[in-house]
Amino acid sequence: MKKDRFVLSMFIVFILVTCLVIAVPVHAKLAGDKVKVGGLFGVSGVCAEWGTNGKIGTEIAVEEINAAGGIGGLPIEITWYDDECKGAPVIPLVEKLTKKDKVLVINGPCQSSTCEVAFPKLNRLKIVSIAFCSSKPGLSKLSKWGFRNTLTSDKQLDPAVKKWKAKYGIKTAVVIYNSEDAVSTVEGKKIMPVLFEKHGIKLLKMFSFQTQTVDFAPFITEIKALNPDGIGIGSCYEAGAKIAIEARRQGIKAQFIGGACNSTPGLIEVGGEAVEGYYGSTAAWIQGNPDPRVIKFVKEFKKRSPAGKDPTYGGLRAYDNMYIIKKVIEEEGVTNKPGDLQKDREKIRQGWAKLKNYPGISGVTTMNEEGDGQGGVKTLVVKGGEFLVK
Amino acid sequence: MILFQQLINGLMLGATYSLVAIGYTLIFGVLGLLHFAHGEVLMAGAFMGLYIILWSGLPLYITLPLTMIATGILGLIVQFFAIRPIKKDYHLAPLLSTIGVTIILQHLAIKIFGGYGTRFPDAISTKIYKFGALTISSDSLLIFGIAVMLMLVLYFFIAKTKVGRAMRAVAESHLTAGFLGVNVDRIVLITFGVASALAGAAGVLVGIAFHTITPFMGLTFALKGLVVMLLGGLGNVVGAMIGGLILGLAEVSSVVLIPSEINLQDVFAFGIMILILIFKPEGLFGTRVSKR
């Protein structure tokens, strides 16, 4: 009898332990001693503030993930490179990350000009690269290996233009854009003219400048003669701020709206009082967001950012990228064995392509059929020296 | 009225180009060397000016000479370590060395200041003067005034002083100048110091005029300075002064005259350079460089 009871209790213990093991999803430990991920960020050049944001966001995520046990039990090791926000350096860097550093996946690059160059090469290299702030429409179509965890500029600017017009009663406007930057050119030549027409704003004239243009005075003099109600600016934040300063210096009272690349603390830092009332957009709700994860991220970010600046949406999106990479690696059965490298990269690609409703700090992210992120967008306005959500 | 405003814009831009080109042409005149790092000395001057203002709060009339002294010393260091030790037999070697200095200075600046635009502090309070539709800001007037004053001082320095005469003698021939008792090495060093001091002043003025400075700004001004030097005539200081103003006006004209959706400012600048090289290779005002 005693023996029967002992066997029965052992059987119950066995069943309970088995249930416990099945109930707690422990992901299989990966092979090797680390998970290699590439980090491609333009921390110098025209998009430096965006690239720096992505780098800091990634660093925070990696530290958190590693402290919590890493991916499949292994710590993440990031191999960092600076693409200088230029198309030319990005190809050898992607090649190096793929072939020499043998990373599983690349977080980055940042801007559209670099994605435009890098994405077509991914078909040959067969490695996933995920941009975190590129917003020129159509770029993810260039390769099934290229993803962008962000919203394209047309989707960001539509509500912003509507609110800008309503706030200032804009009836006429001009557009000035950087003809050397991929997203700025599309914003200036295509997106803003279409949105202005859609919202009943008459486009008076378009002007273009170059990345190395230092003096905006002649453009502003021409714009002043047209006397527009508003000025649409397709450029990065530095040029946007300089245009605003020069416009105020020449006595222009027109209101500004900037493209996706404009909404960074750098715009306010450079532009000062001249950018008060400046409209923009963001692909992540940062200012005033009550989500404790966002509050915690912003606090940590400011400790690490130059001069304690607030993050742009690129910081939050790059942070989310790392957590999505972790989720995909763990759920898609990546082995991390050197012999399985190409199979693992393909599994990561499949995981990103079917990503749905990921609850990140930048919003709920779903990849559409092109490989672009979907999620919340907010309109921003500069008021009292900071961005406020409208 | 718009045209008059654009004329002012062109002169303001041109004055900064002139300051850069004068340094270029001084060095070219004396050494026959294209000092590619001259633009980076300008960039260094802009950052030095920025930090002098930020840390000490000193006014512009003190910041500017301090920056000029600092960049003058930087020029001497560049000459002493990167140009003087190089054998003159290898014609391209000094040029390549200055390209190396360019890369080193730019990357140092990226490391120290960050690779993005930094707002240049308002060194002077800005007042806007309105004459009908025409507006001129007090800072623009001051920048133009300082640039012209520095050019005039330099002109008289070269024309009237003993050192200036020695510079001209060295520009004609190192050998003859040496025979006449001129310490050629010392004059070369002084030339580098003076040219670099002017680049430092140009850096501060560019910061005030165009609001931001970046570690990448040097190359833009170096290339424009090169165009102006060719335009005015190699080694011709007066030519560089006038050439800068002409290029500034030409760039502004490109915005006014060419259909506005196409930006052709640089096409204008470098188109002018190619035309000069074809039709008047000695520059509009004649070269002052002897055949070595």
XYZ file of C-alpha atoms in Angstrom:
682
model
C 0.000 0.000 0.000
C 2.786 2.335 1.057
C 4.604 1.503 -2.136
C 1.500 2.278 -4.212
C 1.101 5.651 -2.505
C 4.760 6.463 -3.138
C 4.425 5.568 -6.844
C 1.224 7.635 -7.103
C 2.799 10.677 -5.451
C 5.868 10.397 -7.666
C 3.560 10.210 -10.685
C 1.707 13.373 -9.578
C 5.021 15.210 -9.021
C 6.159 14.125 -12.489
C 2.908 15.388 -14.077
C 3.149 18.714 -12.199
C 6.755 19.276 -13.218
C 5.910 18.404 -16.825
C 2.978 20.852 -16.798
C 5.193 23.538 -15.328
C 7.822 23.023 -17.998
C 5.205 23.194 -20.746
C 3.440 26.225 -19.217
C 6.556 28.444 -18.959
C 7.830 29.245 -22.471
C 11.565 28.898 -22.100
C 13.190 29.573 -25.458
C 15.887 27.188 -26.456
C 19.361 28.452 -25.649
C 21.076 29.596 -28.825
C 24.411 28.227 -29.939
C 27.571 30.269 -29.348
C 28.315 32.847 -26.704
C 26.670 35.969 -28.126
C 24.096 37.199 -30.626
C 25.777 39.452 -33.160
C 23.733 42.400 -34.402
C 24.912 45.209 -36.671
C 24.281 48.864 -35.807
C 24.413 51.284 -38.742
C 23.847 54.849 -37.610
C 24.771 58.175 -39.172
C 26.196 59.876 -36.091
C 27.984 62.508 -38.154
C 26.718 64.531 -41.105
C 23.336 66.010 -41.968
C 21.249 63.395 -40.132
C 23.576 63.132 -37.112
C 20.930 63.998 -34.540
C 18.665 61.245 -35.902
C 21.517 58.728 -36.055
C 22.660 59.591 -32.540
C 19.084 59.076 -31.371
C 19.002 55.636 -32.972
C 22.319 54.686 -31.407
C 21.255 55.758 -27.914
C 17.859 54.035 -28.282
C 19.615 50.838 -29.351
C 22.112 51.042 -26.482
C 19.314 51.377 -23.931
C 17.430 48.407 -25.397
C 20.542 46.211 -25.575
C 21.453 46.952 -21.949
C 17.920 46.141 -20.811
C 17.728 42.943 -22.857
C 21.163 41.748 -21.746
C 20.355 42.492 -18.090
C 17.205 40.374 -18.436
C 19.086 37.375 -19.859
C 19.735 38.404 -23.458
C 18.269 36.673 -26.496
C 17.738 32.935 -25.996
C 20.106 33.111 -23.049
C 22.917 34.899 -24.889
C 23.956 38.542 -24.637
C 23.631 40.814 -27.662
C 26.833 42.227 -29.104
C 26.427 45.225 -31.383
C 28.985 46.048 -34.070
C 28.615 49.812 -34.634
C 29.432 51.793 -37.771
C 28.867 55.442 -38.722
C 27.614 55.843 -42.300
C 28.088 59.654 -42.072
C 24.510 60.078 -43.430
C 25.885 59.497 -46.925
C 25.030 56.945 -49.555
C 28.610 56.123 -50.553
C 29.952 54.670 -47.266
C 26.832 52.631 -46.566
C 27.415 49.850 -49.135
C 30.869 48.780 -47.916
C 29.624 48.984 -44.331
C 26.616 46.717 -44.997
C 28.929 44.380 -46.891
C 31.368 44.346 -43.961
C 28.636 43.658 -41.422
C 27.300 40.825 -43.590
C 30.515 39.097 -44.632
C 33.248 40.008 -42.153
C 31.378 40.671 -38.927
C 28.777 37.987 -39.772
C 25.943 39.665 -37.895
C 22.473 38.104 -37.954
C 20.616 41.338 -38.675
C 21.286 45.088 -38.982
C 19.526 47.795 -36.964
C 19.682 50.823 -39.278
C 20.474 52.750 -41.414
C 18.695 55.926 -40.478
C 17.788 58.175 -43.354
C 16.181 57.684 -46.774
C 19.279 58.721 -48.733
C 21.211 55.817 -47.203
C 18.310 53.323 -47.436
C 17.913 54.207 -51.109
C 21.484 53.026 -51.688
C 21.621 50.143 -49.214
C 18.284 48.390 -49.806
C 18.875 47.279 -53.434
C 22.127 45.606 -52.298
C 20.326 43.550 -49.658
C 18.875 41.218 -52.311
C 22.415 40.083 -53.073
C 23.677 40.087 -49.490
C 20.501 38.451 -48.107
C 20.508 40.152 -44.727
C 17.720 42.052 -42.987
C 18.264 45.778 -42.429
C 15.669 47.779 -40.502
C 15.609 51.572 -40.808
C 14.181 53.533 -37.892
C 13.542 57.001 -39.325
C 13.654 56.841 -43.134
C 10.349 58.218 -44.410
C 10.567 58.576 -48.200
C 7.618 56.621 -49.655
C 8.365 53.509 -51.703
C 11.859 52.605 -50.476
C 10.949 49.322 -48.772
C 9.708 48.060 -52.136
C 13.326 48.012 -53.285
C 14.084 44.793 -51.415
C 12.245 42.120 -49.458
C 15.179 42.270 -47.016
C 14.770 45.986 -46.257
C 12.254 47.031 -43.584
C 11.419 50.387 -42.083
C 9.936 50.619 -38.631
C 8.554 54.073 -39.290
C 5.771 55.899 -41.084
C 6.385 57.408 -44.484
C 6.409 61.184 -44.774
C 3.108 61.463 -46.663
C 1.295 59.731 -43.792
C 3.029 61.918 -41.209
C 2.448 65.229 -42.986
C -1.197 64.880 -43.996
C -2.706 65.600 -40.544
C 0.016 68.174 -39.851
C -0.803 70.224 -42.976
C -4.511 70.107 -42.104
C -3.907 71.427 -38.576
C -1.360 74.008 -39.780
C -3.835 75.443 -42.264
C -6.635 75.503 -39.676
C -4.450 77.187 -37.038
C -2.974 79.957 -39.192
C -5.578 80.248 -41.961
C -2.981 79.459 -44.617
C -4.253 80.211 -48.125
C -1.002 80.548 -50.061
C 2.382 78.923 -49.563
C 5.769 78.303 -51.100
C 7.921 75.206 -50.752
C 11.683 75.154 -50.287
C 13.533 71.850 -50.179
C 16.961 70.226 -50.199
C 17.362 68.735 -53.663
C 20.266 66.531 -52.527
C 18.420 64.651 -49.805
C 16.100 61.798 -50.787
C 13.174 62.357 -48.432
C 13.460 66.168 -48.516
C 13.217 66.157 -52.320
C 10.116 63.975 -52.306
C 8.559 66.068 -49.557
C 9.289 69.281 -51.456
C 8.509 68.170 -54.982
C 5.673 65.726 -54.461
C 4.213 65.322 -50.980
C 3.781 68.962 -49.939
C 2.359 70.152 -53.299
C -0.194 67.306 -53.256
C -1.144 67.890 -49.623
C -1.364 71.665 -50.123
C -3.777 71.110 -53.009
C -5.762 68.564 -50.994
C -6.200 71.045 -48.148
C -6.948 74.049 -50.359
C -3.614 75.859 -50.115
C -2.397 77.571 -53.281
C 1.230 76.745 -54.039
C 2.934 79.906 -55.314
C 6.408 78.650 -56.131
C 8.995 76.007 -55.308
C 12.656 76.585 -54.489
C 15.452 74.107 -54.003
C 18.822 74.300 -52.314
C 21.727 71.947 -51.668
C 23.037 70.245 -48.539
C 26.095 72.516 -48.463
C 24.084 75.725 -48.958
C 25.064 78.052 -46.138
C 23.336 81.269 -47.140
C 19.552 81.286 -47.461
C 19.247 85.063 -47.788
C 18.731 85.106 -51.606
C 15.955 82.497 -51.372
C 14.230 84.366 -48.590
C 14.369 87.626 -50.542
C 12.604 85.891 -53.456
C 10.037 84.337 -51.099
C 9.401 87.691 -49.444
C 8.435 89.191 -52.793
C 5.718 86.507 -53.154
C 4.257 87.301 -49.706
C 2.979 83.781 -48.890
C 0.985 82.862 -45.765
C 3.073 79.758 -45.221
C 6.424 78.167 -46.061
C 6.748 74.398 -46.434
C 10.271 73.160 -45.750
C 11.592 69.825 -46.996
C 14.947 69.473 -45.264
C 16.689 68.331 -42.151
C 16.349 70.375 -38.984
C 19.463 72.519 -39.378
C 18.475 73.991 -42.737
C 14.868 74.337 -41.539
C 16.020 76.406 -38.581
C 18.353 78.556 -40.708
C 15.573 79.273 -43.203
C 13.303 80.351 -40.332
C 15.991 82.623 -38.833
C 16.708 84.291 -42.166
C 12.994 84.706 -42.889
C 12.423 86.485 -39.586
C 15.576 88.557 -40.159
C 14.142 89.791 -43.447
C 10.816 90.517 -41.777
C 8.736 87.643 -43.218
C 5.800 86.715 -40.991
C 4.751 83.531 -42.860
C 4.285 80.355 -40.794
C 6.428 77.251 -41.277
C 5.724 73.572 -41.659
C 8.621 71.132 -41.866
C 9.005 67.625 -43.223
C 9.559 64.462 -41.218
C 13.262 65.164 -40.660
C 12.585 68.565 -39.056
C 11.070 67.546 -35.751
C 14.140 67.251 -33.569
C 15.317 69.279 -30.556
C 18.083 70.526 -32.871
C 15.486 72.583 -34.774
C 14.682 74.549 -31.617
C 18.306 74.670 -30.450
C 19.436 76.252 -33.717
C 16.279 78.196 -34.600
C 15.482 79.670 -31.178
C 12.651 82.199 -31.283
C 12.466 82.066 -35.079
C 10.904 78.579 -34.996
C 8.127 79.426 -32.535
C 4.866 78.177 -34.039
C 6.721 75.862 -36.465
C 4.625 72.787 -37.345
C 5.974 69.276 -37.802
C 5.131 65.643 -37.246
C 6.382 62.598 -35.375
C 6.036 58.844 -35.817
C 5.988 58.276 -32.053
C 4.121 60.003 -29.256
C 6.827 61.337 -26.925
C 5.911 64.667 -25.341
C 3.098 64.243 -22.814
C 2.716 60.497 -23.374
C 1.569 58.929 -20.055
C 2.892 55.435 -20.985
C 5.359 54.609 -18.151
C 7.632 52.817 -20.626
C 7.956 56.027 -22.671
C 8.529 58.130 -19.546
C 11.255 55.717 -18.387
C 12.864 55.696 -21.845
C 12.884 59.500 -22.137
C 14.462 59.807 -18.672
C 17.201 57.318 -19.542
C 17.696 58.836 -22.994
C 18.216 62.352 -21.626
C 20.950 61.065 -19.308
C 22.880 59.842 -22.327
C 22.098 62.408 -25.033
C 24.348 65.404 -25.727
C 23.198 68.310 -23.517
C 20.364 66.148 -22.138
C 18.186 66.622 -25.204
C 14.801 64.922 -25.656
C 14.667 62.012 -28.094
C 13.195 62.141 -31.579
C 10.938 59.356 -32.750
C 14.035 57.690 -34.254
C 15.289 56.899 -30.734
C 12.076 55.132 -29.773
C 11.819 53.282 -33.082
C 15.433 52.044 -32.869
C 14.743 50.878 -29.287
C 11.666 48.979 -30.484
C 13.712 47.479 -33.327
C 15.953 45.697 -30.824
C 13.024 44.204 -28.924
C 11.397 43.101 -32.184
C 14.710 41.522 -33.247
C 14.750 39.615 -29.929
C 11.140 38.492 -30.406
C 11.745 37.375 -33.991
C 14.967 35.465 -33.176
C 13.307 33.660 -30.289
C 10.053 32.872 -32.054
C 11.351 31.913 -35.488
C 13.722 29.187 -34.266
C 17.007 30.917 -35.068
C 19.865 28.614 -33.987
C 22.797 31.094 -34.075
C 25.074 28.283 -35.323
C 27.725 29.552 -37.762
C 26.646 26.921 -40.315
C 23.025 28.112 -40.132
C 23.820 31.815 -40.610
C 22.015 32.183 -43.933
C 19.023 30.119 -42.780
C 18.843 32.208 -39.608
C 18.876 35.439 -41.640
C 15.999 34.115 -43.760
C 14.035 33.213 -40.613
C 14.568 36.748 -39.296
C 13.307 38.145 -42.605
C 10.168 36.037 -42.392
C 9.600 37.109 -38.797
C 9.813 40.810 -39.694
C 7.593 40.408 -42.764
C 4.736 38.960 -40.706
C 5.113 41.292 -37.704
C 1.685 42.314 -36.479
C 0.485 44.519 -33.630
C 3.791 44.661 -31.770
C 3.160 46.893 -28.740
C 6.338 48.987 -28.793
C 7.040 52.259 -26.996
C 6.660 54.114 -30.312
C 3.159 52.707 -30.800
C 1.611 49.506 -32.066
C 3.706 48.352 -35.010
C 2.572 46.256 -37.955
C 4.576 45.734 -41.120
C 2.575 46.342 -44.285
C 3.099 44.340 -47.471
C 5.901 46.706 -48.591
C 7.850 46.335 -45.340
C 6.948 49.717 -43.872
C 5.723 50.167 -40.329
C 2.252 51.322 -39.480
C 1.457 53.066 -36.250
C 0.448 56.265 -34.544
C 1.411 59.680 -35.887
C 1.243 62.963 -34.024
C 1.398 66.586 -35.131
C 3.890 68.766 -33.291
C 4.201 72.500 -32.847
C 7.019 74.494 -31.273
C 5.710 76.499 -28.343
C 7.736 78.152 -25.611
C 10.933 76.535 -26.855
C 9.661 72.945 -26.898
C 7.581 70.623 -29.028
C 3.959 70.223 -28.011
C 1.603 67.586 -29.401
C -1.385 69.082 -31.207
C 13.926 96.774 -54.726
C 14.300 92.967 -54.754
C 17.332 93.294 -56.976
C 18.895 95.788 -54.596
C 18.239 93.423 -51.676
C 19.815 90.590 -53.638
C 22.801 92.819 -54.377
C 23.269 93.286 -50.629
C 22.892 89.525 -50.097
C 25.539 88.865 -52.746
C 28.014 91.335 -51.246
C 27.557 89.844 -47.762
C 28.201 86.334 -49.027
C 31.045 87.503 -51.243
C 32.832 89.262 -48.378
C 33.193 85.940 -46.513
C 34.439 84.236 -49.678
C 36.999 87.020 -50.121
C 38.384 86.540 -46.625
C 38.869 82.819 -47.246
C 40.384 83.351 -50.684
C 42.889 85.939 -49.455
C 44.451 83.374 -47.125
C 44.540 80.838 -49.901
C 46.128 83.216 -52.348
C 48.684 84.521 -49.824
C 49.967 81.007 -49.225
C 49.847 80.144 -52.900
C 51.693 83.319 -53.748
C 54.499 82.747 -51.278
C 54.846 78.974 -51.396
C 53.171 77.939 -54.638
C 51.201 75.538 -52.447
C 47.502 74.822 -52.595
C 46.840 74.700 -48.853
C 43.842 72.388 -48.896
C 43.448 72.484 -45.103
C 42.781 76.243 -45.167
C 39.022 75.571 -45.006
C 39.516 73.406 -41.936
C 41.440 76.219 -40.245
C 38.343 78.355 -40.897
C 36.198 75.633 -39.311
C 38.553 75.457 -36.319
C 38.313 79.245 -35.996
C 34.529 79.087 -35.982
C 34.530 76.556 -33.126
C 37.213 78.468 -31.216
C 35.106 81.625 -31.527
C 32.027 79.726 -30.411
C 33.674 78.425 -27.253
C 35.371 81.719 -26.412
C 31.932 83.353 -26.471
C 30.209 80.493 -24.615
C 32.811 80.075 -21.882
C 33.903 83.630 -21.299
C 31.019 85.681 -22.645
C 33.579 88.038 -24.161
C 32.307 90.541 -26.728
C 32.988 90.130 -30.434
C 35.719 92.777 -30.563
C 37.790 90.656 -28.160
C 36.633 87.238 -29.405
C 37.643 87.994 -32.974
C 41.311 88.907 -32.291
C 41.638 86.010 -29.806
C 40.351 83.598 -32.435
C 42.701 85.071 -35.020
C 45.654 84.549 -32.679
C 44.562 80.949 -31.984
C 44.093 80.032 -35.654
C 47.302 81.875 -36.515
C 49.125 79.550 -34.096
C 47.254 76.572 -35.596
C 48.505 77.655 -39.039
C 52.079 77.802 -37.739
C 51.742 74.310 -36.284
C 50.390 72.973 -39.596
C 53.234 74.603 -41.506
C 55.888 73.450 -39.046
C 54.817 69.820 -38.786
C 52.969 68.991 -42.008
C 54.573 71.152 -44.713
C 58.066 72.285 -43.772
C 59.546 68.782 -43.242
C 58.361 67.603 -46.659
C 60.940 67.572 -49.430
C 60.134 70.028 -52.191
C 61.346 67.609 -54.876
C 58.049 65.769 -54.716
C 55.635 68.325 -56.122
C 52.428 66.657 -54.980
C 53.692 65.717 -51.517
C 52.908 69.042 -49.726
C 49.422 69.110 -51.318
C 48.738 65.551 -50.178
C 50.006 66.452 -46.730
C 47.518 69.339 -46.475
C 44.722 66.952 -47.568
C 45.831 64.702 -44.704
C 45.656 67.681 -42.318
C 42.136 68.395 -43.631
C 40.963 64.894 -42.746
C 42.671 64.934 -39.344
C 41.219 68.339 -38.362
C 37.738 67.415 -39.575
C 37.671 64.123 -37.686
C 39.100 65.737 -34.564
C 36.290 68.287 -34.728
C 33.674 65.540 -35.163
C 35.098 63.739 -32.140
C 35.216 66.869 -29.973
C 32.147 68.840 -31.064
C 29.892 66.129 -32.571
C 29.135 65.612 -36.220
C 26.196 68.003 -36.459
C 25.379 71.662 -36.750
C 25.827 73.805 -33.656
C 24.100 77.134 -33.193
C 26.566 80.008 -33.159
C 25.665 82.325 -30.272
C 24.406 85.814 -31.010
C 27.685 87.652 -30.629
C 26.010 90.995 -31.194
C 22.453 92.194 -30.703
C 20.726 92.316 -34.043
C 18.767 95.329 -35.199
C 16.818 95.316 -38.439
C 16.955 98.526 -40.470
C 14.107 98.940 -42.925
C 14.194 101.172 -45.978
C 10.823 100.532 -47.584
C 10.807 96.868 -48.589
C 14.571 96.725 -48.146
C 15.914 95.287 -44.904
C 19.481 95.223 -43.642
C 20.402 93.744 -40.308
C 23.038 95.303 -38.081
C 24.980 92.014 -37.887
C 25.186 91.821 -41.696
C 26.544 95.370 -41.832
C 29.055 94.617 -39.100
C 30.233 91.416 -40.812
C 30.675 93.234 -44.099
C 32.467 96.091 -42.352
C 34.860 93.786 -40.481
C 35.611 91.777 -43.622
C 36.405 94.924 -45.634
C 38.485 96.362 -42.793
C 40.561 93.164 -42.483
C 41.128 93.159 -46.229
C 42.297 96.781 -46.189
C 44.609 96.160 -43.222
C 46.104 93.194 -45.047
C 46.498 95.207 -48.227
C 48.456 97.921 -46.427
C 50.431 95.326 -44.468
C 51.632 93.746 -47.711
C 52.113 97.011 -49.575
C 53.731 99.189 -46.925
C 55.458 97.130 -44.231
C 58.910 95.551 -44.309
C 57.479 92.082 -43.714
C 54.928 92.654 -46.474
C 57.671 93.639 -48.901
C 59.608 90.536 -47.894
C 56.495 88.450 -48.578
C 56.265 89.899 -52.063
C 59.948 89.254 -52.621
C 59.592 85.619 -51.521
C 56.553 85.285 -53.797
C 58.719 86.420 -56.720
C 61.610 84.075 -55.975
C 62.726 82.279 -52.845
C 66.307 82.211 -54.102
C 66.586 85.912 -54.946
C 64.813 86.914 -51.757
C 67.298 84.776 -49.828
C 70.244 86.449 -51.582
C 68.804 89.829 -50.652
C 68.878 88.897 -46.978
C 65.266 87.848 -46.479
C 64.814 85.007 -44.007
C 62.625 82.923 -46.311
C 61.627 80.312 -43.715
C 60.523 83.041 -41.328
C 58.489 84.801 -44.021
C 56.813 81.530 -45.025
C 55.911 80.931 -41.386
C 54.531 84.479 -41.015
C 52.508 84.055 -44.211
C 50.931 80.898 -42.822
C 50.187 82.663 -39.550
C 48.573 85.685 -41.235
C 46.542 83.569 -43.684
C 45.341 81.278 -40.901
C 44.433 84.253 -38.697
C 42.264 85.577 -41.547
C 40.655 82.145 -41.912
C 39.867 82.205 -38.183
C 38.224 85.616 -38.541
C 36.254 84.307 -41.533
C 35.113 81.323 -39.424
C 33.676 83.580 -36.719
C 32.002 85.850 -39.273
C 30.517 82.846 -41.096
C 29.150 81.576 -37.769
C 27.480 84.918 -37.045
C 26.199 85.378 -40.591
C 24.850 81.889 -41.223
C 23.861 80.942 -37.648
C 25.314 77.432 -37.437
C 28.721 75.844 -37.730
C 29.630 72.212 -38.404
C 32.850 70.198 -38.693
C 32.017 69.847 -42.403
C 31.830 73.546 -43.227
C 35.521 73.818 -44.107
C 35.303 71.969 -47.393
C 32.491 74.166 -48.743
C 34.474 77.329 -48.080
C 37.749 75.793 -49.207
C 36.268 74.974 -52.621
C 34.678 78.406 -52.983
C 37.955 80.010 -51.893
C 39.711 78.055 -54.606
C 37.290 79.359 -57.240
C 37.794 82.919 -56.015
C 41.568 82.513 -56.075
C 41.434 81.408 -59.717
C 38.948 84.148 -60.518
C 41.102 86.892 -59.045
C 44.422 85.519 -60.258
C 46.769 83.186 -58.397
C 48.620 84.976 -55.644
C 46.792 88.257 -56.319
C 45.425 89.555 -53.015
C 43.403 92.399 -54.511
C 42.074 89.974 -57.120
C 40.920 87.637 -54.346
C 39.120 90.495 -52.585
C 37.198 91.501 -55.697
C 36.832 87.911 -56.912
C 35.034 86.938 -53.697
C 32.491 89.687 -54.166
C 31.975 88.663 -57.794
C 31.381 85.023 -56.828
C 28.946 86.039 -54.072
C 26.988 88.145 -56.548
C 27.104 85.357 -59.161
C 25.708 82.790 -56.726
C 22.892 85.076 -55.698
C 22.170 85.795 -59.375
C 21.709 82.082 -59.965
C 18.797 82.105 -57.495
C 17.298 85.185 -59.143
C 17.837 84.356 -62.803
C 17.507 80.571 -63.119
C 14.097 78.868 -62.845
C 13.595 78.470 -59.145
C 13.072 74.704 -58.875
C 16.605 74.068 -60.051
C 19.377 75.029 -57.710
C 22.425 76.008 -59.692
C 24.480 77.967 -57.176
C 27.405 75.565 -57.305
C 27.040 75.028 -61.040
C 27.451 78.787 -61.366
C 30.497 78.867 -59.100
C 32.335 76.003 -60.737
C 31.133 76.924 -64.228
C 32.819 80.288 -63.730
C 35.976 78.490 -62.639
C 36.038 76.325 -65.783
C 35.417 79.330 -68.063
C 38.279 81.213 -66.426
C 40.593 78.239 -66.767
C 39.741 78.055 -70.477
C 39.705 81.703 -71.490
C 41.752 83.560 -68.899
C 43.892 81.107 -66.958
C 45.823 83.951 -65.326
C 42.575 85.152 -63.657
C 40.627 88.373 -64.119
C 43.276 90.486 -62.414
C 46.389 88.603 -63.444
C 48.508 86.109 -61.596
C 51.230 87.279 -59.205
C 52.934 83.916 -59.049
C 56.242 83.596 -60.776
C 57.067 80.451 -62.735
C 59.246 78.369 -60.449
